[in-house]
GROMACS .gro file of C-alpha atoms in nm:
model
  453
    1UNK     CA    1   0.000   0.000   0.000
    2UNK     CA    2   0.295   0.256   0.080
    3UNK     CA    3   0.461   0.149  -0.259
    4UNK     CA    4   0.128   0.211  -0.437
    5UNK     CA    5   0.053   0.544  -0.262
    6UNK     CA    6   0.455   0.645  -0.332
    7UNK     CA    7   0.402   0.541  -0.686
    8UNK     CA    8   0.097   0.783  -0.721
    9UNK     CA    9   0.234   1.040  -0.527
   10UNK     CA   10   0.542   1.058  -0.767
   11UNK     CA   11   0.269   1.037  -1.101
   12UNK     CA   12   0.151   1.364  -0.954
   13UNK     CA   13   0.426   1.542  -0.889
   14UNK     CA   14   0.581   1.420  -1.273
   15UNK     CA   15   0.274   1.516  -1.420
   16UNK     CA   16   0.296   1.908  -1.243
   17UNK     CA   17   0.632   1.949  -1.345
   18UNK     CA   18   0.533   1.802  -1.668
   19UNK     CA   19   0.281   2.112  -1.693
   20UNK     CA   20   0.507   2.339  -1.612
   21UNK     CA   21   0.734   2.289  -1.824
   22UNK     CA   22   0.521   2.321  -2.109
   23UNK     CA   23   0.329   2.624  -2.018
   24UNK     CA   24   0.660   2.764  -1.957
   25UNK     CA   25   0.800   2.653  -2.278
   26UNK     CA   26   0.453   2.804  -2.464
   27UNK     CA   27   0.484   3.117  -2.246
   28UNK     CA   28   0.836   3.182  -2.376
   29UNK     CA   29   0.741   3.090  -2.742
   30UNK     CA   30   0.464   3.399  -2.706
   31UNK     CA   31   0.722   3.640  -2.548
   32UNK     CA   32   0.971   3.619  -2.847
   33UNK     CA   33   0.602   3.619  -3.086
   34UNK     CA   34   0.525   3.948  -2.932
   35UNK     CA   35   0.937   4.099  -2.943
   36UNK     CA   36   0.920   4.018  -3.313
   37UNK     CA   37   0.510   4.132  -3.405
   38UNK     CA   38   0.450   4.360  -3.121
   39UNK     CA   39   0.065   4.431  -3.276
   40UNK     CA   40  -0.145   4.166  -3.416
   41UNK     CA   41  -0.429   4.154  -3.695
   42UNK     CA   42  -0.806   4.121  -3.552
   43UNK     CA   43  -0.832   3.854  -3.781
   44UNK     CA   44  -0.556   3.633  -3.535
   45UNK     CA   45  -0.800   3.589  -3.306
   46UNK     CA   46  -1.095   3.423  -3.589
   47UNK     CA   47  -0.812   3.242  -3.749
   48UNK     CA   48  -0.713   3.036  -3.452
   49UNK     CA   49  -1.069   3.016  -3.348
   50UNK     CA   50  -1.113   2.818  -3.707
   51UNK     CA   51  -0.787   2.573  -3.591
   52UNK     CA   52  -0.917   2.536  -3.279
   53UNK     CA   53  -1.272   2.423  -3.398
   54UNK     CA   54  -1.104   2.192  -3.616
   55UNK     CA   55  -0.894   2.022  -3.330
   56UNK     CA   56  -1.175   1.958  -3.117
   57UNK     CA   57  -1.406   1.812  -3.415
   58UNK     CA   58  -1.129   1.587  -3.433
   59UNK     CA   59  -1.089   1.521  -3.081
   60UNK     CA   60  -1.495   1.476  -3.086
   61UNK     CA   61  -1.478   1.185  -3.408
   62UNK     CA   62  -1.179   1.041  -3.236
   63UNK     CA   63  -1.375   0.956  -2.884
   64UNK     CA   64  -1.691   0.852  -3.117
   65UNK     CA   65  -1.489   0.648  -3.260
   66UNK     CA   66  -1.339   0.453  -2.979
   67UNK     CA   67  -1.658   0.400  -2.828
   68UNK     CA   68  -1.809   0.303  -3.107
   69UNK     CA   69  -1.513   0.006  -3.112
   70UNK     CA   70  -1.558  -0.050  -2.713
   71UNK     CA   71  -1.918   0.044  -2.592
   72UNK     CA   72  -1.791  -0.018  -2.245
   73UNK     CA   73  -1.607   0.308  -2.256
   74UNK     CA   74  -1.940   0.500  -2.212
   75UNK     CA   75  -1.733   0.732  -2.067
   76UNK     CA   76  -1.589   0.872  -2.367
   77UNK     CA   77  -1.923   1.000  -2.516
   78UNK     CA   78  -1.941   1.297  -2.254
   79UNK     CA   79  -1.595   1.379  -2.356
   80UNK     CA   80  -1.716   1.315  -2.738
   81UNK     CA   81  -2.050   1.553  -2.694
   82UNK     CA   82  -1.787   1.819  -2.491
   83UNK     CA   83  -1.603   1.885  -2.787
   84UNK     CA   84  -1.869   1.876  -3.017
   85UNK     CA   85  -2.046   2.148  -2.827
   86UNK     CA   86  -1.716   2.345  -2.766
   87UNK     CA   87  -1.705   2.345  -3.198
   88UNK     CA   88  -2.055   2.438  -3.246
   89UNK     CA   89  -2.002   2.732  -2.991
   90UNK     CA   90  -1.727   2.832  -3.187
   91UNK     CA   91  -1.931   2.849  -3.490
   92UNK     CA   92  -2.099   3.094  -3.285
   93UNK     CA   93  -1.806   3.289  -3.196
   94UNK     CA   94  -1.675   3.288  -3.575
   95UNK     CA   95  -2.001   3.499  -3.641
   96UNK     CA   96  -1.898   3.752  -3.402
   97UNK     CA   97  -1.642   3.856  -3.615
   98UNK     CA   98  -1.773   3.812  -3.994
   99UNK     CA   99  -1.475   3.965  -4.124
  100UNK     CA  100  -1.317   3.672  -4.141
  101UNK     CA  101  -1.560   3.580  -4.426
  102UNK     CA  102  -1.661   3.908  -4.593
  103UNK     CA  103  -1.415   4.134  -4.623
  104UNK     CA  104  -1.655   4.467  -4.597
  105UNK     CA  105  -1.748   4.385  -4.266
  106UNK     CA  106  -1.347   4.457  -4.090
  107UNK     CA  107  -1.480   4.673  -3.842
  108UNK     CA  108  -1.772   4.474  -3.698
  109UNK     CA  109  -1.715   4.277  -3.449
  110UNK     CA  110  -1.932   4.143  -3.168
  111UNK     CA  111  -1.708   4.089  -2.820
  112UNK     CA  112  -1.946   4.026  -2.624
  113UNK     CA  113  -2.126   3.755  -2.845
  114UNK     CA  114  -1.814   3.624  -2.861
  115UNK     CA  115  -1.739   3.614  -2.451
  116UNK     CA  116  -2.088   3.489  -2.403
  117UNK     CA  117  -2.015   3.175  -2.668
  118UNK     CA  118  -1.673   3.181  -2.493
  119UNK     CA  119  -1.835   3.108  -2.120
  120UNK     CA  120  -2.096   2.829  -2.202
  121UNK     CA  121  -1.849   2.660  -2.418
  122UNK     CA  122  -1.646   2.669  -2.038
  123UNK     CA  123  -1.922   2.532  -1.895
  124UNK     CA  124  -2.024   2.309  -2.120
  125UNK     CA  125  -1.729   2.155  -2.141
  126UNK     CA  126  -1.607   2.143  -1.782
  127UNK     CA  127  -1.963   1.963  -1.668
  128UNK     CA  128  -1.937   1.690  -1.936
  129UNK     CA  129  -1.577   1.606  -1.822
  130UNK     CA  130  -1.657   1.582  -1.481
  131UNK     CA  131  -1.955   1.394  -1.595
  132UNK     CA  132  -1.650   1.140  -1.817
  133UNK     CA  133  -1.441   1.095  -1.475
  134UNK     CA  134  -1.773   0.948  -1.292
  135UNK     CA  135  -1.900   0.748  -1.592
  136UNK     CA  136  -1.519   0.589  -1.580
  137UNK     CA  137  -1.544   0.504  -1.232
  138UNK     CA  138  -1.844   0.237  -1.309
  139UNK     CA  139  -1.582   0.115  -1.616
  140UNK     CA  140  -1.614  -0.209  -1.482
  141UNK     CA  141  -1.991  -0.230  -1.371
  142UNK     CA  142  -2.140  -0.359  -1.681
  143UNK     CA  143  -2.476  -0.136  -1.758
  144UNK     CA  144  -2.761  -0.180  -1.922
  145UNK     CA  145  -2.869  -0.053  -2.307
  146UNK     CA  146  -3.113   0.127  -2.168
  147UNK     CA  147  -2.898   0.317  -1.912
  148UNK     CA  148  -2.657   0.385  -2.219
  149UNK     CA  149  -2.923   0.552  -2.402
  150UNK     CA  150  -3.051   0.732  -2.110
  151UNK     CA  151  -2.693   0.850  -2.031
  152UNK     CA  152  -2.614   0.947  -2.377
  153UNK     CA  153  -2.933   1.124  -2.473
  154UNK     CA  154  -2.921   1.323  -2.091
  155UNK     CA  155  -2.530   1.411  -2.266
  156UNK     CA  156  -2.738   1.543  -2.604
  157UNK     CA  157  -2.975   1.698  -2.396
  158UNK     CA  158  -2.743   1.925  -2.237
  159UNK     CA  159  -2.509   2.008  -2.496
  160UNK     CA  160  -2.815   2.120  -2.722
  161UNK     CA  161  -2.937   2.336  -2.385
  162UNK     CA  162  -2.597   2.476  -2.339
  163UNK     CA  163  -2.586   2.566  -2.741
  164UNK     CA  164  -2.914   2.696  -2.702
  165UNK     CA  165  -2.916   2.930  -2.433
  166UNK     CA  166  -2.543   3.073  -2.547
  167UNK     CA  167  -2.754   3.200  -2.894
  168UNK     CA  168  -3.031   3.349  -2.653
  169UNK     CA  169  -2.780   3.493  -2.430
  170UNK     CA  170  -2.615   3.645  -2.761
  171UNK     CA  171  -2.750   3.913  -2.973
  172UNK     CA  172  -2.904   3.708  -3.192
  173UNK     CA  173  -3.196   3.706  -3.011
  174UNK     CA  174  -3.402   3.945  -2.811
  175UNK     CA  175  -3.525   3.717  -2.531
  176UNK     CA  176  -3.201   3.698  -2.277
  177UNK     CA  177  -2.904   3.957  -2.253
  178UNK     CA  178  -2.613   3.960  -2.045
  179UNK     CA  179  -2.281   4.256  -2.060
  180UNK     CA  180  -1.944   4.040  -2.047
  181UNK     CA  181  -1.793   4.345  -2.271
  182UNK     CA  182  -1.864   4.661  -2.397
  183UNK     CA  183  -1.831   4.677  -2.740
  184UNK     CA  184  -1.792   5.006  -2.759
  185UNK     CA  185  -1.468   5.066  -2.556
  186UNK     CA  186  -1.389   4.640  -2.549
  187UNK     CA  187  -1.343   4.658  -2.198
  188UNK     CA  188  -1.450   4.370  -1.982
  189UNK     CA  189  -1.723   4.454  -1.786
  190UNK     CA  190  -1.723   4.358  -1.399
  191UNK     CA  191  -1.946   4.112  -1.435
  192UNK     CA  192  -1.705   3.946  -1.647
  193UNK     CA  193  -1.383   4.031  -1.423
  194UNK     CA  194  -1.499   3.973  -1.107
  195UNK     CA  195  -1.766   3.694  -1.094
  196UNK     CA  196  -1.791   3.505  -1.445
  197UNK     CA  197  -1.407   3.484  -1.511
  198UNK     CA  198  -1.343   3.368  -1.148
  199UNK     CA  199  -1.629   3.142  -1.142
  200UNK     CA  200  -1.526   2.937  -1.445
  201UNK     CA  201  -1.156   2.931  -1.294
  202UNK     CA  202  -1.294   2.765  -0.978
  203UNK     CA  203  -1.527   2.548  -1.205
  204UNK     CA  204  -1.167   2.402  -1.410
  205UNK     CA  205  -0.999   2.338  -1.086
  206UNK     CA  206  -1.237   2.145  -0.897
  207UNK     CA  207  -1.261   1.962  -1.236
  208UNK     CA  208  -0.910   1.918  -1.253
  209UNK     CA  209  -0.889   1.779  -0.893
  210UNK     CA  210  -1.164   1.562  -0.995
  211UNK     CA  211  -1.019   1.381  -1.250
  212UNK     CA  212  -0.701   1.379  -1.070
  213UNK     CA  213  -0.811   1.230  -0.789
  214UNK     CA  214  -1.023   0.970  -1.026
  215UNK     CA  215  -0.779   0.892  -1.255
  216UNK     CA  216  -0.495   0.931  -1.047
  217UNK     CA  217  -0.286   1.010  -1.394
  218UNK     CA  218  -0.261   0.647  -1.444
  219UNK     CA  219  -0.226   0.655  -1.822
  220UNK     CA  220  -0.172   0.878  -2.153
  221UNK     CA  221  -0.499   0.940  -2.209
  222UNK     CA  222  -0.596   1.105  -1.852
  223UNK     CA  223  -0.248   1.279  -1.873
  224UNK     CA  224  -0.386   1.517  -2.160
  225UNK     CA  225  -0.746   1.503  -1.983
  226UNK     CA  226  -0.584   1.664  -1.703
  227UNK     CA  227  -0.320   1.886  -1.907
  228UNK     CA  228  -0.667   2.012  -2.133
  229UNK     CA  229  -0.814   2.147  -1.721
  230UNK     CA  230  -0.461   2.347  -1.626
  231UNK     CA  231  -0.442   2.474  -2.033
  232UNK     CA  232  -0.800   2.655  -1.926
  233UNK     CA  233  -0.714   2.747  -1.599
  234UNK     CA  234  -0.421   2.930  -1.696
  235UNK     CA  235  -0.585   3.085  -2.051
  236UNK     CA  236  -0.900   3.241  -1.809
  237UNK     CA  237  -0.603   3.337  -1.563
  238UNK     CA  238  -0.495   3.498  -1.860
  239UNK     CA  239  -0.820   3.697  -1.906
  240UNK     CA  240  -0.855   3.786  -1.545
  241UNK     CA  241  -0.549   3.983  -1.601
  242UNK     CA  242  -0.607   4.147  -1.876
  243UNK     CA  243  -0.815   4.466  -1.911
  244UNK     CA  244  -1.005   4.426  -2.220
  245UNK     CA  245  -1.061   4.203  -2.524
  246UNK     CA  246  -0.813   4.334  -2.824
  247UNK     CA  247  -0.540   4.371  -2.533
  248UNK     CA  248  -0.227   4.101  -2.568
  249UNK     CA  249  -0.401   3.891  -2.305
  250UNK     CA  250  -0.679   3.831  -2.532
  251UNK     CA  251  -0.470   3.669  -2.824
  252UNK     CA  252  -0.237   3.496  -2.588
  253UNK     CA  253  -0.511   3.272  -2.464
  254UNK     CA  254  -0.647   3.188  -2.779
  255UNK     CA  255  -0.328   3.096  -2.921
  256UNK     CA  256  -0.238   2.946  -2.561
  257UNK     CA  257  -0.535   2.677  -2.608
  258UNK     CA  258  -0.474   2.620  -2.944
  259UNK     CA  259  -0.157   2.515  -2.917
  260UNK     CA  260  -0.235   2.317  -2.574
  261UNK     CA  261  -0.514   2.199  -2.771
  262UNK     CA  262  -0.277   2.073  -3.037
  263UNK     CA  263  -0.062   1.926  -2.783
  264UNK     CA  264  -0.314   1.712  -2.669
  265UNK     CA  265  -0.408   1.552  -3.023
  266UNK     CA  266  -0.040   1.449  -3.061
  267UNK     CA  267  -0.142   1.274  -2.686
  268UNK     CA  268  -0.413   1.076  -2.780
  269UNK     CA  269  -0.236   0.990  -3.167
  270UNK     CA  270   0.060   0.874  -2.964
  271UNK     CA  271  -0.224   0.670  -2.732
  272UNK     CA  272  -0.314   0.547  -3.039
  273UNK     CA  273  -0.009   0.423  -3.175
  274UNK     CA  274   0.073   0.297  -2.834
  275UNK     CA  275  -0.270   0.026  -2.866
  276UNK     CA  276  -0.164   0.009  -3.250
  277UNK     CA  277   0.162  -0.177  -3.106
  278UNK     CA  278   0.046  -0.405  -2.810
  279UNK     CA  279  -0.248  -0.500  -3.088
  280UNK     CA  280   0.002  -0.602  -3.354
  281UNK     CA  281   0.251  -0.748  -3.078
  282UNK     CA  282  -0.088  -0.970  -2.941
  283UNK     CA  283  -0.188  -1.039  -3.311
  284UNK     CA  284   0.167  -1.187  -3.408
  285UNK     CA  285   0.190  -1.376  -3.044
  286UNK     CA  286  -0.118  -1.566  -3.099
  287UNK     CA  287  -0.059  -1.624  -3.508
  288UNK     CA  288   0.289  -1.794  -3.337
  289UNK     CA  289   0.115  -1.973  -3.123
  290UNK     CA  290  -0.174  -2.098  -3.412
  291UNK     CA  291   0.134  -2.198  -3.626
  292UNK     CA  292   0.398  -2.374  -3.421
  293UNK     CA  293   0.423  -2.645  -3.160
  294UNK     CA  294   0.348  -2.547  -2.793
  295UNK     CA  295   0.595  -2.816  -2.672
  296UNK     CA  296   0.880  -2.780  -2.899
  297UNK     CA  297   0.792  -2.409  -3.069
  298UNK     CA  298   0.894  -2.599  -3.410
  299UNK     CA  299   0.651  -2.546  -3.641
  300UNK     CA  300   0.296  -2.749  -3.645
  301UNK     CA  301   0.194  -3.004  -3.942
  302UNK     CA  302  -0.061  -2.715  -4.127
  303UNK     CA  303   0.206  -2.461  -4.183
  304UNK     CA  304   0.478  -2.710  -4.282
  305UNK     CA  305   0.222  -2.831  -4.580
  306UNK     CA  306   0.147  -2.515  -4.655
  307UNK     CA  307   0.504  -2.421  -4.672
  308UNK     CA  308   0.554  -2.712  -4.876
  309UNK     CA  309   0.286  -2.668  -5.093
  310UNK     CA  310   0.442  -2.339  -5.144
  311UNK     CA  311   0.803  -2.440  -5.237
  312UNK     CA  312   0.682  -2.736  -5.433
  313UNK     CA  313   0.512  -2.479  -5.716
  314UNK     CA  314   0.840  -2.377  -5.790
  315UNK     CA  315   1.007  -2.654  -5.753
  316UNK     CA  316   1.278  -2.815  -6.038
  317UNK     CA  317   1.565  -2.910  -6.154
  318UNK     CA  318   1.786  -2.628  -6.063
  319UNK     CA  319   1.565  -2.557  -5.742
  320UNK     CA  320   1.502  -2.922  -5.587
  321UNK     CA  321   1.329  -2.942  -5.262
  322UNK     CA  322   1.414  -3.197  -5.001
  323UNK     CA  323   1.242  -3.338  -4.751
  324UNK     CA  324   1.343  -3.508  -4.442
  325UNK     CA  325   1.144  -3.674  -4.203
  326UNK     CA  326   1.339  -3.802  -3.857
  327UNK     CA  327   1.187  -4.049  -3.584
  328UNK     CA  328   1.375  -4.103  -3.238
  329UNK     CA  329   1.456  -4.426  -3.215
  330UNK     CA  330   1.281  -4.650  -2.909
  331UNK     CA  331   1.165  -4.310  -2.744
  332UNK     CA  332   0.865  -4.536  -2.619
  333UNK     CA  333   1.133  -4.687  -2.361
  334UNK     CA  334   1.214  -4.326  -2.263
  335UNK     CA  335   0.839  -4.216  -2.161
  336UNK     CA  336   0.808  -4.569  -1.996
  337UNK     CA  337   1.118  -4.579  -1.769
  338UNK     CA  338   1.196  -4.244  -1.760
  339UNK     CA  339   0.868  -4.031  -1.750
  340UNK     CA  340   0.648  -3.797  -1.949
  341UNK     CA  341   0.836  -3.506  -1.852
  342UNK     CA  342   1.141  -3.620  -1.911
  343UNK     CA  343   0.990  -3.756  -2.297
  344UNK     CA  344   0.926  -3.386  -2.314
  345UNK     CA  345   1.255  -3.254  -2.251
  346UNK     CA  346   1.383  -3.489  -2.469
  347UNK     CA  347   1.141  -3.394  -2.738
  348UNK     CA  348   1.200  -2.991  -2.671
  349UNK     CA  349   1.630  -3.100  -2.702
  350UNK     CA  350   1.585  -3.254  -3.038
  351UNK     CA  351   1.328  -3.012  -3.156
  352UNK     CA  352   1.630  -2.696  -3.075
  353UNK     CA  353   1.918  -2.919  -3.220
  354UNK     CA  354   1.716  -2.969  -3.572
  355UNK     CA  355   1.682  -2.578  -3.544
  356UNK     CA  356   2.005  -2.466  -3.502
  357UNK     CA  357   2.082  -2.734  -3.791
  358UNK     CA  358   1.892  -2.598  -4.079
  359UNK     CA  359   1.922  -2.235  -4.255
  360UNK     CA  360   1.678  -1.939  -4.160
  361UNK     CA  361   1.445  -2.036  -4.472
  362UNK     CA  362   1.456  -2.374  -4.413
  363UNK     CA  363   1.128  -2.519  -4.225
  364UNK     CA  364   1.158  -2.742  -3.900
  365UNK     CA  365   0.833  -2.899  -3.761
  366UNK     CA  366   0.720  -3.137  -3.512
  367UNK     CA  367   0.407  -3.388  -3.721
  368UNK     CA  368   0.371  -3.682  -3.437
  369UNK     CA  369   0.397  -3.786  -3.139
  370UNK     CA  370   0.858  -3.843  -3.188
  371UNK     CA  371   0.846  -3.736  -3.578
  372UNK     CA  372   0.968  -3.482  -3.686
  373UNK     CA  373   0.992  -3.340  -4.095
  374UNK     CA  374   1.268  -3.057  -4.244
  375UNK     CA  375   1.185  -2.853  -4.551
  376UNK     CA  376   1.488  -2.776  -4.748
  377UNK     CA  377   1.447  -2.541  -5.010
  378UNK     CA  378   1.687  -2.529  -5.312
  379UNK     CA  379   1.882  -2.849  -5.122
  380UNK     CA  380   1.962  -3.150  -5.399
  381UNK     CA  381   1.912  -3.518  -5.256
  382UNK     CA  382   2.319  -3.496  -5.161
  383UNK     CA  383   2.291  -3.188  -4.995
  384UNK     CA  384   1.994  -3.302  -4.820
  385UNK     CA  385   2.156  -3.671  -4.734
  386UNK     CA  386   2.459  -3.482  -4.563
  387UNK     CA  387   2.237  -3.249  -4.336
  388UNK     CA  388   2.078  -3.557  -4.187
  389UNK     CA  389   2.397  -3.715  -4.154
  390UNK     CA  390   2.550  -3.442  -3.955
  391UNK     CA  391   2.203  -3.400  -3.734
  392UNK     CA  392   2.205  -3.776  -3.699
  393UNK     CA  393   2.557  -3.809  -3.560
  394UNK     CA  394   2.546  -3.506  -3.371
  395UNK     CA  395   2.202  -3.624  -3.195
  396UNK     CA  396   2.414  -3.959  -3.116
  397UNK     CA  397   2.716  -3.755  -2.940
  398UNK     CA  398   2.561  -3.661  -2.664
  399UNK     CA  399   2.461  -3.845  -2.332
  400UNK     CA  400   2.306  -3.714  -2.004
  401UNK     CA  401   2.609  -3.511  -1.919
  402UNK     CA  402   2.667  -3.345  -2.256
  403UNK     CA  403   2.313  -3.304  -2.257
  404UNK     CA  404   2.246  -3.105  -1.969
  405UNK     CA  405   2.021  -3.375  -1.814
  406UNK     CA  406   1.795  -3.282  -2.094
  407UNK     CA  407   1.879  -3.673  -2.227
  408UNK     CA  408   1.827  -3.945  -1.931
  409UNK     CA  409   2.094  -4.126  -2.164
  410UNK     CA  410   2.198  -4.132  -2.539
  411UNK     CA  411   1.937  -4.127  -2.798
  412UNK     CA  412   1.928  -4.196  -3.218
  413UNK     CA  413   1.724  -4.137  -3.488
  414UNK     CA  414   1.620  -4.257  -3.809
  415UNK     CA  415   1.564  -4.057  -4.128
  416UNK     CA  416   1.473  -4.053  -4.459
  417UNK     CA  417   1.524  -3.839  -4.723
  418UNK     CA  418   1.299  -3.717  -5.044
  419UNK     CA  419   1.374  -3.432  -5.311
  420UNK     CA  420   1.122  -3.364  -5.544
  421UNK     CA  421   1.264  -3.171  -5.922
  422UNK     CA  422   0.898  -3.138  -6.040
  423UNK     CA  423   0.585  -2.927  -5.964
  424UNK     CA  424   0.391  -3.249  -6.054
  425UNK     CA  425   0.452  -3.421  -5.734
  426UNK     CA  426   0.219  -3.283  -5.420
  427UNK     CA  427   0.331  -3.218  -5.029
  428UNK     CA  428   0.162  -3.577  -4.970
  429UNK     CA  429   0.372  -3.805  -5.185
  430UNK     CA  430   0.681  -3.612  -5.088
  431UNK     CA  431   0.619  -3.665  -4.696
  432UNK     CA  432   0.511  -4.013  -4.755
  433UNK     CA  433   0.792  -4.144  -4.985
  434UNK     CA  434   1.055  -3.984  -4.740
  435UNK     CA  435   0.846  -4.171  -4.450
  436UNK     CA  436   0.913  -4.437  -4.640
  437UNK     CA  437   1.285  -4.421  -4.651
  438UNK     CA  438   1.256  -4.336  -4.264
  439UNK     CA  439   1.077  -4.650  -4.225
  440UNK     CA  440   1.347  -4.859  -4.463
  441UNK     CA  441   1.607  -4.732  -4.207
  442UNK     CA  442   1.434  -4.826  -3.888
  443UNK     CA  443   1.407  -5.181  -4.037
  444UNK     CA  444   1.747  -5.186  -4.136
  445UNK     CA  445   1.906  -5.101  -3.780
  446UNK     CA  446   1.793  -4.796  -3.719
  447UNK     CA  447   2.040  -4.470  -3.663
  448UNK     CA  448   2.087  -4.422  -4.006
  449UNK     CA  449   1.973  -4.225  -4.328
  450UNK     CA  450   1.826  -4.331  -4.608
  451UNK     CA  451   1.718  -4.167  -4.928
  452UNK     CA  452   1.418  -4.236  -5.102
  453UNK     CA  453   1.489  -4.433  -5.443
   0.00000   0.00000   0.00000
């Protein structure tokens, strides 16, 4: 428990400094900005609101996504209908300032539309992720399809409210007003400084702190969920400071969030990659295991016939194929006297000696019980004859000591040896007419090899 609680502890304190860092390094990256273009065009501010609307629809498809792969991840569609709101608020923002579209209208903008769009998206957004860190606590309580629909249309329900009341609140309609900024002078109003701005800023940390103390940082994904809460902390910190809304503080947040924003997408495609990996490391573990041996890790009967069906299309004169197919000699006497387990280990010694006996493209596999077939491509009948010579005598060198204890005592085999020079002949015949010759030298004294005539 105090390893555990240490562990955490130090996750924190990595991820603050981790945050830091970063808003340091973005901090400094907008100081030497401003040194180089002390004064920046109105349309900054529209033009990052466009990037920024296009990071979070992406953000948005990329959650849909995922739970659309893993429905248990119900958590992910608050986060999903978060960003989708945030974008469709920004639509609303982008129409504060139509110069951005029509060129006549430079000198019309709309601040406070664009501060009132600005503080529901806050909201918005900061509900539906608290709302993610509870759904992710009942992760592993498997819920009904009726409490996902009721969850995800009470989600839709309040991101259309949210939407909604942010164009009432706006000057697109007459019903609801509120004064964030004057648009005559762009100074924030005090509603604004000293109750809305300060009330959102509370709002992002005890959402931070929830999701901290939820997901206790414990992977990639939750890093960047907690990194988005500090990025809006700081960009309404920002705004608290600054006096009104064409004023540097104004642009720095905007480009502050963008950036963190941007940050956070090259989070979740690294998360990505990261599940891209373990999948394709899983995927090639278990097509291993579906083609080999789980005793010896040679390979199983289907893949050598494939493999020899394979070679054998191309097979001829000047590209032969050989085929070898061993049996240990009396290994019945080993499993009687000696064990199973020790059979095994004797079966797992031969299986790495014909292994490290045959090239890279050559095929070793284990087809019975104590038989055991090589695949020798391009490898004449000579060739072929000499490789099972050398593994034959080798196998017969060793004894118990040599061995290891793998061998309870010294052990032979018998082989026989086939090469096939024409397309004509199938993977069958060639296993069964080098069985044969296996067969000729078990009943000629076994320990020997034979090739097929």
């Amino acid at each position: 428990m105090l390893a555990m609680n240490r562990y955490v502890k130090n996750r924190y304190i990595s991820f603050c400094l981790g945050c830091i860092i970063v808003i340091g390094i973005l901090q400094t990256f907008f100081s030497k900005l401003v040194e180089l273009v002390p004064s920046f065009s109105p349309l900054l501010f529209p033009t990052l609101t466009i990037f920024l609307l296009v990071f979070h629809l992406f953000i948005a498809c990329f959650m849909a996504m995922k739970y659309w792969c893993d429905r248990r991840r119900l958590y992910l569609v608050p986060i999903a209908f978060a960003f989708t709101g945030s974008a469709l608020l920004m639509v609303g923002t982008l129409s504060s300032f139509p110069a951005w579209l029509d060129l006549y209208q430079f000198n019309v903008v709309n601040y406070n539309d664009a501060m009132i769009f600005y503080m529901f998206r806050h909201i918005l957004m900061a509900v539906l992720i608290i709302a993610s860190a509870i759904l992710y606590t009942l992760r592993n309580h498997p819920l009904s399809r009726l409490s996902h629909i009721f969850i995800v249309a009470g989600v839709l329900v309040f991101t259309l409210s949210m939407v909604t009341l942010s164009w009432f609140y706006s000057s697109h309609s007459p019903l609801l007003s509120v004064d964030l900024v004057d648009n005559e002078t762009r100074q924030f109003m005090v509603l604004w400084s000293q109750a809305v701005n300060i009330i959102l800023i509370i709002l992002w940390i005890v959402t931070l702190l929830t999701l901290m103390i939820i997901t206790r940082v414990k992977n990639l994904f939750w890093i960047g969920g907690n990194f988005l809460c500090v990025c809006y902390v700081v960009t309404l910190l920002m705004l608290l400071f600054g006096g009104h809304a064409e004023d540097i503080s104004w642009y720095r947040s905007r480009l502050f969030e963008t950036v963190a924003t941007l940050l956070i997408i090259f989070v979740l495609l690294y998360d990505v990659f990261n599940l891209y990996r373990d999948s394709h490391l899983k995927y090639q573990q278990s097509y291993q295991n579906s083609i080999r041996d789980p005793l010896t890790r040679l390979y199983n009967r289907s893949y050598f016939y494939d493999s020899l069906n394979q070679s054998l299309s191309t097979a001829k004169e000047t590209r032969p194929v050989s085929v070898i197919v061993s049996d240990l000699d009396r290994f019945k006497r080993i499993n009687d006297c000696y064990g199973h387990l020790q059979g095994d280990k004797v079966l797992q010694f031969v299986s790495n000696l014909l292994m490290d006996s045959v090239r890279p493209q050559d095929i070793a596999a284990r087809i019975g019980g104590e038989e055991f077939v090589l695949m020798l491509s391009n490898t004449s009948s000579d060739a072929a004859r000499q490789v099972a010579e050398r593994i034959r005598l080798k196998l017969s060198s060793f004894d118990k000591a040599s061995s290891g204890g793998q061998l309870p005592e010294p052990i032979t085999i018998s082989m026989g040896v086939f090469t096939a020079t024409s397309p004509e002949i199938t993977a069958e015949e060639c296993v069964e007419s080098a069985d044969k010759a296996m067969y000729e030298a078990k009943e000629t004294g076994r320990n020997r090899v034979v090739v097929y005539q």
